[in-house]
């Protein structure tokens, strides 16, 4: 009786191990990527998230930042870049600290909720440096950010306090209203982080 019980236990153990291997193989596509779910769609971890900034030539401070997931826009935020339509250099991408973000593709760094730069604090996402269309001017120290204190609150000085639409102006960074950048972070936290931003 005990030999039979022991044999049954071993067979059950082997059977469960084989079942686990089959289940893992079925859930994994070639190349180690997760297979589509049982409805033929990619799993959530396979859907690529990117960011897209659409500059508005008529009003740069009323431009749009989109979260794109699996090729489909899933979130949209008002955003600004540069010193605006009334500034002589506001729409010139090769003028440092005045013009808007140059067209092209950027690498996106890790999102930070307690960024502590000299000018920018709080919620921020670093972007890679970019050589602009004159093929010689580099735009550097670029971020997606807002105006807030390091802990994400409303400060007492102008650079730490969002006062309204005039605060969409920037030195070239993409700038969002504080509540919108917090919504952006919540949206991005649910999926693998984006690694690419496209500016058009």
XYZ file of N, CA and C in Angstrom:
600
model
N 0.827 -1.201 0.000
C 0.000 0.000 0.000
C 0.865 1.257 0.000
N 1.913 1.249 0.858
C 2.778 2.417 0.924
C 3.599 2.577 -0.352
N 4.025 1.439 -0.978
C 4.778 1.514 -2.230
C 3.894 2.110 -3.311
N 2.674 1.663 -3.371
C 1.717 2.150 -4.364
C 1.444 3.641 -4.171
N 1.292 4.062 -2.909
C 1.060 5.485 -2.621
C 2.258 6.316 -3.033
N 3.459 5.805 -2.755
C 4.675 6.515 -3.120
C 4.796 6.653 -4.630
N 4.475 5.580 -5.352
C 4.543 5.600 -6.807
C 3.543 6.596 -7.379
N 2.328 6.569 -6.813
C 1.317 7.513 -7.285
C 1.773 8.964 -7.038
N 2.387 9.216 -5.897
C 2.852 10.563 -5.571
C 3.919 11.025 -6.562
N 4.861 10.089 -6.927
C 5.916 10.440 -7.884
C 5.333 10.721 -9.262
N 4.386 9.881 -9.697
C 3.763 10.078 -11.004
C 3.003 11.406 -11.047
N 2.323 11.730 -9.959
C 1.600 12.987 -9.885
C 2.563 14.173 -9.962
N 3.692 14.062 -9.267
C 4.702 15.113 -9.276
C 5.270 15.316 -10.678
N 5.591 14.203 -11.368
C 6.117 14.276 -12.732
C 5.067 14.884 -13.653
N 3.834 14.495 -13.498
C 2.755 15.008 -14.339
C 2.561 16.506 -14.168
N 2.598 16.976 -12.921
C 2.447 18.402 -12.680
C 3.619 19.199 -13.245
N 4.833 18.632 -13.137
C 6.012 19.290 -13.706
C 5.895 19.422 -15.213
N 5.441 18.364 -15.863
C 5.271 18.396 -17.317
C 4.206 19.407 -17.710
N 3.112 19.441 -16.938
C 2.058 20.394 -17.216
C 2.574 21.830 -17.096
N 3.408 22.104 -16.092
C 3.980 23.444 -15.921
C 4.840 23.824 -17.114
N 5.637 22.841 -17.632
C 6.480 23.117 -18.794
C 5.639 23.420 -20.025
N 4.579 22.659 -20.218
C 3.699 22.886 -21.365
C 3.025 24.248 -21.255
N 2.567 24.601 -20.051
C 1.915 25.894 -19.837
C 2.870 27.037 -20.114
N 4.119 26.917 -19.622
C 5.122 27.963 -19.860
C 5.420 28.100 -21.340
N 5.570 26.963 -22.027
C 5.865 26.996 -23.460
C 4.721 27.639 -24.225
N 3.497 27.347 -23.821
C 2.341 27.905 -24.522
C 2.226 29.402 -24.300
N 2.672 29.883 -23.130
C 2.549 31.304 -22.811
C 3.705 32.124 -23.329
N 4.710 31.466 -23.882
C 5.892 32.171 -24.339
C 6.046 32.017 -25.841
N 6.138 33.121 -26.534
C 6.312 33.093 -27.980
C 7.783 32.915 -28.302
N 8.141 32.601 -29.559
C 9.551 32.505 -29.947
C 10.276 33.803 -29.611
N 11.511 33.686 -29.190
C 12.302 34.863 -28.836
C 12.083 35.301 -27.406
N 11.322 34.533 -26.619
C 11.143 34.848 -25.212
C 10.089 35.892 -24.927
N 9.331 36.325 -25.941
C 8.287 37.304 -25.700
C 6.998 36.598 -25.343
N 6.173 37.276 -24.577
C 4.892 36.693 -24.203
C 4.032 36.509 -25.438
N 3.329 35.384 -25.481
C 2.454 35.108 -26.608
C 1.187 35.952 -26.498
N 0.473 36.131 -27.629
C -0.808 36.829 -27.547
C -1.739 36.123 -26.582
N -2.694 36.882 -26.017
C -3.653 36.256 -25.117
C -4.606 35.367 -25.914
N -5.558 34.712 -25.228
C -6.399 33.735 -25.899
C -7.375 34.361 -26.898
N -7.373 35.675 -27.017
C -8.184 36.334 -28.046
C -7.313 36.788 -29.210
N -6.033 36.388 -29.197
C -5.133 36.719 -30.297
C -4.484 38.084 -30.202
N -4.645 38.788 -29.054
C -4.032 40.099 -28.887
C -2.767 39.976 -28.065
N -1.767 40.880 -28.289
C -0.556 40.847 -27.456
C -0.909 41.118 -26.000
N -0.119 40.550 -25.083
C -0.350 40.814 -23.665
C 0.060 42.249 -23.358
N -0.401 42.762 -22.204
C -0.146 44.161 -21.831
C 1.344 44.468 -21.778
N 2.163 43.500 -21.357
C 3.599 43.757 -21.239
C 4.283 43.854 -22.592
N 3.611 43.393 -23.661
C 4.185 43.462 -25.000
C 3.821 44.734 -25.746
N 2.821 45.475 -25.266
C 2.364 46.660 -25.974
C 3.346 47.801 -25.706
N 3.944 48.332 -26.760
C 4.961 49.371 -26.627
C 4.298 50.724 -26.380
N 4.818 51.465 -25.394
C 4.349 52.810 -25.093
C 5.392 53.811 -25.584
N 4.939 54.835 -26.311
C 5.811 55.927 -26.737
C 5.113 57.246 -26.421
N 5.852 58.336 -26.552
C 5.297 59.677 -26.371
C 5.414 60.441 -27.691
N 4.465 61.335 -27.933
C 4.498 62.162 -29.143
C 4.115 63.584 -28.768
N 4.954 64.542 -29.174
C 4.679 65.954 -28.932
C 4.378 66.617 -30.264
N 3.176 67.166 -30.387
C 2.751 67.836 -31.613
C 2.780 69.342 -31.364
N 3.728 70.012 -32.018
C 3.881 71.454 -31.839
C 2.773 72.196 -32.597
N 2.238 73.216 -31.975
C 1.191 74.035 -32.581
C 1.815 75.356 -33.006
N 2.035 75.528 -34.300
C 2.705 76.721 -34.794
C 1.916 77.991 -34.501
N 0.583 77.895 -34.519
C -0.248 79.074 -34.252
C -0.144 79.525 -32.803
N 0.036 78.571 -31.894
C 0.138 78.889 -30.471
C 0.963 77.793 -29.782
N 2.288 77.951 -29.732
C 3.147 76.914 -29.162
C 2.776 76.508 -27.738
N 2.158 77.432 -26.984
C 1.775 77.107 -25.613
C 0.441 76.362 -25.528
N -0.099 76.035 -26.691
C -1.296 75.206 -26.747
C -1.025 74.010 -27.667
N 0.150 73.416 -27.465
C 0.540 72.217 -28.196
C 0.012 70.995 -27.453
N 0.336 69.786 -27.929
C -0.205 68.565 -27.329
C 0.878 67.499 -27.130
N 0.824 66.861 -25.957
C 1.646 65.692 -25.666
C 0.723 64.489 -25.597
N 1.044 63.448 -26.367
C 0.219 62.239 -26.417
C 0.981 61.054 -25.852
N 0.265 60.187 -25.164
C 0.772 58.864 -24.807
C 0.222 57.917 -25.874
N 1.134 57.207 -26.550
C 0.756 56.276 -27.620
C 1.041 54.865 -27.120
N 0.024 54.032 -27.122
C 0.217 52.656 -26.670
C -0.253 51.709 -27.760
N 0.675 50.863 -28.245
C 0.334 49.949 -29.324
C -0.097 50.671 -30.582
N 0.459 51.876 -30.815
C 0.129 52.648 -32.001
C -1.116 53.513 -31.872
N -1.801 53.462 -30.723
C -3.051 54.197 -30.527
C -2.893 55.243 -29.418
N -3.291 56.513 -29.657
C -3.246 57.511 -28.577
C -4.216 57.128 -27.460
N -3.717 57.101 -26.223
C -4.563 56.734 -25.083
C -4.688 57.868 -24.075
N -3.886 58.912 -24.217
C -3.979 60.070 -23.322
C -3.439 61.291 -24.053
N -4.006 62.449 -23.755
C -3.633 63.705 -24.407
C -3.554 64.804 -23.362
N -2.498 65.624 -23.441
C -2.313 66.707 -22.481
C -1.914 67.984 -23.209
N -2.464 69.108 -22.761
C -1.980 70.388 -23.260
C -0.553 70.571 -22.763
N 0.305 71.105 -23.627
C 1.704 71.309 -23.258
C 2.269 72.474 -24.060
N 3.336 73.045 -23.563
C 4.011 74.126 -24.270
C 5.494 73.836 -24.403
N 6.142 74.561 -25.316
C 7.589 74.472 -25.473
C 8.083 75.763 -26.109
N 9.140 76.337 -25.547
C 9.669 77.597 -26.054
C 8.958 78.786 -25.438
N 9.369 79.975 -25.869
C 8.864 81.209 -25.266
C 7.645 81.786 -25.971
N 7.064 81.036 -26.919
C 5.753 81.398 -27.429
C 5.715 82.198 -28.709
N 4.490 82.392 -29.213
C 4.267 83.010 -30.527
C 4.629 84.488 -30.557
N 4.597 85.167 -29.418
C 4.907 86.595 -29.429
C 6.406 86.868 -29.264
N 7.176 85.850 -28.919
C 8.632 86.022 -28.777
C 9.295 85.761 -30.122
N 10.228 86.591 -30.517
C 10.814 86.480 -31.859
C 11.528 85.160 -32.096
N 11.972 84.484 -31.030
C 12.663 83.204 -31.190
C 11.855 82.013 -30.676
N 10.617 82.262 -30.272
C 9.827 81.214 -29.632
C 9.592 79.976 -30.466
N 9.577 80.140 -31.807
C 9.347 79.000 -32.699
C 10.590 78.656 -33.511
N 11.758 79.088 -33.042
C 13.025 78.759 -33.714
C 13.724 77.677 -32.909
N 13.762 76.470 -33.457
C 14.271 75.344 -32.681
C 15.764 75.382 -32.424
N 16.510 76.232 -33.153
C 17.959 76.276 -32.970
C 18.424 77.413 -32.062
N 17.494 78.061 -31.371
C 17.863 79.126 -30.428
C 17.748 78.562 -29.016
N 18.895 78.362 -28.377
C 18.918 77.776 -27.042
C 18.155 78.640 -26.037
N 17.440 77.958 -25.127
C 16.745 78.572 -23.994
C 15.633 79.543 -24.403
N 15.254 79.543 -25.688
C 14.166 80.409 -26.145
C 13.228 79.667 -27.097
N 13.812 78.974 -28.073
C 13.017 78.294 -29.080
C 12.415 76.994 -28.578
N 11.445 76.491 -29.355
C 10.785 75.251 -28.955
C 11.622 74.025 -29.282
N 11.145 72.883 -28.830
C 11.866 71.621 -28.981
C 12.007 71.256 -30.456
N 13.213 70.923 -30.923
C 13.399 70.550 -32.328
C 12.631 69.278 -32.708
N 12.243 69.224 -33.974
C 11.617 68.006 -34.501
C 12.584 66.839 -34.403
N 12.028 65.643 -34.326
C 12.864 64.447 -34.332
C 12.498 63.480 -33.228
N 13.402 62.539 -32.997
C 13.180 61.484 -32.019
C 14.158 61.643 -30.861
N 13.664 61.422 -29.652
C 14.451 61.571 -28.433
C 14.375 60.285 -27.615
N 15.451 59.998 -26.891
C 15.392 58.936 -25.886
C 14.751 59.512 -24.629
N 13.924 58.705 -23.999
C 13.222 59.131 -22.786
C 13.865 58.466 -21.577
N 14.253 59.259 -20.601
C 14.860 58.725 -19.386
C 13.809 58.290 -18.373
N 14.279 57.880 -17.218
C 13.382 57.399 -16.155
C 12.609 58.560 -15.536
N 11.305 58.368 -15.375
C 10.450 59.373 -14.746
C 10.834 59.533 -13.278
N 10.894 60.780 -12.812
C 11.269 61.065 -11.428
C 10.216 61.963 -10.780
N 9.817 61.613 -9.580
C 8.812 62.420 -8.877
C 9.440 63.424 -7.909
N 10.743 63.330 -7.691
C 11.415 64.272 -6.785
C 12.692 64.813 -7.433
N 12.581 65.194 -8.682
C 13.712 65.770 -9.414
C 14.186 67.021 -8.681
N 15.493 67.216 -8.646
C 16.019 68.334 -7.859
C 17.053 69.130 -8.642
N 16.645 69.633 -9.815
C 17.529 70.477 -10.600
C 17.573 71.891 -10.056
N 18.437 72.711 -10.627
C 18.539 74.104 -10.199
C 17.261 74.873 -10.511
N 16.714 74.646 -11.720
C 15.511 75.360 -12.140
C 14.257 74.503 -12.051
N 14.395 73.220 -12.328
C 13.239 72.322 -12.379
C 13.253 71.410 -11.162
N 12.083 71.265 -10.548
C 11.971 70.374 -9.397
C 10.660 69.593 -9.484
N 10.606 68.506 -8.725
C 9.379 67.719 -8.668
C 9.278 66.678 -9.762
N 8.121 66.589 -10.415
C 7.867 65.585 -11.447
C 8.603 65.974 -12.734
N 9.434 65.084 -13.238
C 10.205 65.387 -14.449
C 10.632 64.102 -15.148
N 10.712 64.189 -16.472
C 11.180 63.080 -17.298
C 12.299 63.617 -18.187
N 13.540 63.148 -18.014
C 14.650 63.642 -18.835
C 14.542 63.163 -20.286
N 15.017 64.012 -21.193
C 15.081 63.681 -22.615
C 16.527 63.796 -23.079
N 16.869 63.057 -24.117
C 18.232 63.110 -24.647
C 18.504 64.462 -25.307
N 19.785 64.818 -25.410
C 20.188 66.027 -26.126
C 19.842 65.868 -27.610
N 19.708 66.996 -28.302
C 19.321 66.945 -29.715
C 20.071 67.998 -30.517
N 20.658 67.551 -31.647
C 21.237 68.507 -32.583
C 20.106 68.988 -33.487
N 19.921 70.305 -33.589
C 18.760 70.804 -34.327
C 19.047 70.923 -35.820
N 18.114 71.493 -36.557
C 18.130 71.444 -38.019
C 19.301 72.175 -38.661
N 19.994 73.072 -37.943
C 21.167 73.723 -38.539
C 22.385 72.802 -38.518
N 22.210 71.610 -37.929
C 23.241 70.564 -37.868
C 24.471 70.980 -37.067
N 24.338 71.981 -36.220
C 25.456 72.350 -35.359
C 25.044 72.752 -33.941
N 23.844 73.294 -33.781
C 23.393 73.728 -32.462
C 22.799 72.553 -31.694
N 23.329 72.332 -30.489
C 22.790 71.271 -29.623
C 21.817 71.874 -28.630
N 20.657 71.237 -28.475
C 19.720 71.599 -27.412
C 19.920 70.576 -26.289
N 20.179 71.067 -25.119
C 20.546 70.195 -23.995
C 19.686 70.509 -22.765
N 19.830 69.683 -21.741
C 19.116 69.836 -20.470
C 17.605 69.904 -20.708
N 17.112 68.964 -21.519
C 15.702 68.937 -21.901
C 14.923 67.985 -21.008
N 13.717 68.396 -20.660
C 12.865 67.612 -19.766
C 11.402 67.760 -20.175
N 10.585 66.833 -19.715
C 9.147 67.048 -19.618
C 8.913 67.379 -18.149
N 8.332 68.552 -17.857
C 8.225 68.964 -16.454
C 7.092 69.954 -16.260
N 6.985 70.480 -15.049
C 5.977 71.485 -14.710
C 6.637 72.556 -13.862
N 5.835 73.302 -13.103
C 6.350 74.238 -12.095
C 5.794 73.787 -10.755
N 6.681 73.359 -9.862
C 6.265 72.849 -8.554
C 7.470 72.757 -7.642
N 7.216 72.438 -6.390
C 8.306 72.195 -5.449
C 8.834 70.779 -5.648
N 9.923 70.465 -4.982
C 10.526 69.141 -5.149
C 9.566 68.023 -4.743
N 8.696 68.277 -3.775
C 7.757 67.229 -3.349
C 6.439 67.260 -4.125
N 6.389 68.058 -5.209
C 5.202 68.083 -6.057
C 4.139 69.067 -5.638
N 4.441 69.921 -4.668
C 3.468 70.893 -4.187
C 3.567 72.231 -4.904
N 2.734 73.158 -4.466
C 2.726 74.507 -5.048
C 3.599 75.412 -4.197
N 4.626 75.964 -4.812
C 5.552 76.802 -4.073
C 5.102 78.250 -3.997
N 5.908 79.074 -3.359
C 5.562 80.489 -3.189
C 6.225 81.375 -4.244
N 7.317 80.926 -4.851
C 7.978 81.729 -5.882
C 7.438 81.347 -7.261
N 7.573 82.251 -8.226
C 6.981 82.043 -9.556
C 7.454 80.744 -10.208
N 8.736 80.446 -10.112
C 9.265 79.243 -10.774
C 8.799 77.948 -10.103
N 8.203 78.047 -8.922
C 7.699 76.860 -8.204
C 6.175 76.869 -8.102
N 5.539 77.852 -8.753
C 4.098 78.030 -8.588
C 3.450 78.210 -9.961
N 2.510 77.336 -10.295
C 1.791 77.443 -11.567
C 0.689 78.498 -11.420
N 0.756 79.542 -12.279
C -0.202 80.636 -12.184
C -1.221 80.666 -13.319
N -1.001 79.898 -14.392
C -1.942 79.919 -15.506
C -1.259 79.663 -16.833
N -1.946 80.038 -17.930
C -1.471 79.665 -19.266
C -0.103 80.241 -19.601
N 0.278 81.356 -19.009
C 1.604 81.926 -19.294
C 2.720 80.989 -18.835
N 2.408 80.086 -17.916
C 3.430 79.170 -17.408
C 3.700 77.986 -18.341
N 2.973 77.888 -19.448
C 3.316 76.874 -20.454
C 4.589 77.252 -21.210
N 5.067 78.482 -21.054
C 6.318 78.889 -21.696
C 7.488 78.172 -21.035
N 8.508 77.866 -21.859
C 9.677 77.154 -21.335
C 10.924 77.586 -22.095
N 12.060 77.115 -21.636
C 13.322 77.375 -22.319
C 13.590 76.320 -23.399
N 12.563 75.577 -23.779
C 12.694 74.546 -24.802
C 12.136 73.213 -24.358
N 12.033 73.014 -23.050
C 11.454 71.782 -22.517
C 9.974 71.680 -22.870
N 9.398 70.493 -22.677
C 7.955 70.309 -22.776
C 7.384 70.546 -21.390
N 6.425 71.465 -21.288
C 5.925 71.873 -19.984
C 4.435 71.597 -19.867
N 4.044 70.937 -18.777
C 2.648 70.606 -18.497
C 2.201 71.272 -17.204
N 0.900 71.453 -17.088
C 0.293 71.941 -15.846
C 0.492 70.865 -14.766
N 0.678 71.238 -13.489
C 1.016 70.255 -12.452
C 0.071 69.064 -12.354
N -1.246 69.286 -12.381
C -2.166 68.152 -12.300
C -2.035 67.235 -13.505
N -1.741 67.822 -14.682
C -1.599 66.999 -15.887
C -0.334 66.144 -15.852
N 0.761 66.695 -15.334
C 1.971 65.866 -15.301
C 1.803 64.723 -14.292
N 1.037 64.952 -13.239
C 0.761 63.865 -12.290
C -0.128 62.806 -12.934
N -1.105 63.234 -13.735
C -1.932 62.276 -14.470
C -1.084 61.500 -15.476
N -0.150 62.189 -16.142
C 0.754 61.526 -17.076
C 1.543 60.432 -16.374
N 2.085 60.735 -15.205
C 2.870 59.753 -14.457
C 2.011 58.561 -14.059
N 0.776 58.809 -13.628
C -0.113 57.695 -13.266
C -0.405 56.817 -14.474
N -0.619 57.452 -15.612
C -0.879 56.707 -16.843
C 0.319 55.840 -17.221
N 1.511 56.409 -17.155
C 2.716 55.682 -17.557
C 3.072 54.575 -16.576
N 2.668 54.697 -15.320
C 3.060 53.718 -14.297
C 2.387 52.365 -14.488
N 1.336 52.303 -15.287
C 0.573 51.055 -15.436
C 1.166 50.114 -16.488
N 2.145 50.590 -17.247
C 2.711 49.813 -18.346
C 4.228 49.998 -18.368
N 4.939 49.193 -19.160
C 6.380 49.439 -19.302
C 6.635 50.879 -19.750
N 7.633 51.512 -19.174
C 7.898 52.935 -19.413
C 8.287 53.191 -20.864
N 7.889 54.342 -21.409
C 8.301 54.680 -22.777
C 9.791 54.965 -22.831
N 10.399 54.646 -23.957
C 11.825 54.942 -24.155
C 12.034 55.900 -25.315
N 10.948 56.314 -25.988
C 11.067 57.163 -27.162
C 9.993 58.251 -27.176
N 10.433 59.467 -27.545
C 9.527 60.589 -27.766
C 9.738 61.070 -29.200
N 8.658 61.305 -29.915
C 8.734 61.876 -31.257
C 8.151 63.279 -31.219
N 8.864 64.232 -31.799
C 8.399 65.621 -31.874
C 8.122 65.950 -33.339
N 6.922 66.444 -33.615
C 6.550 66.797 -34.990
C 6.019 68.231 -35.045
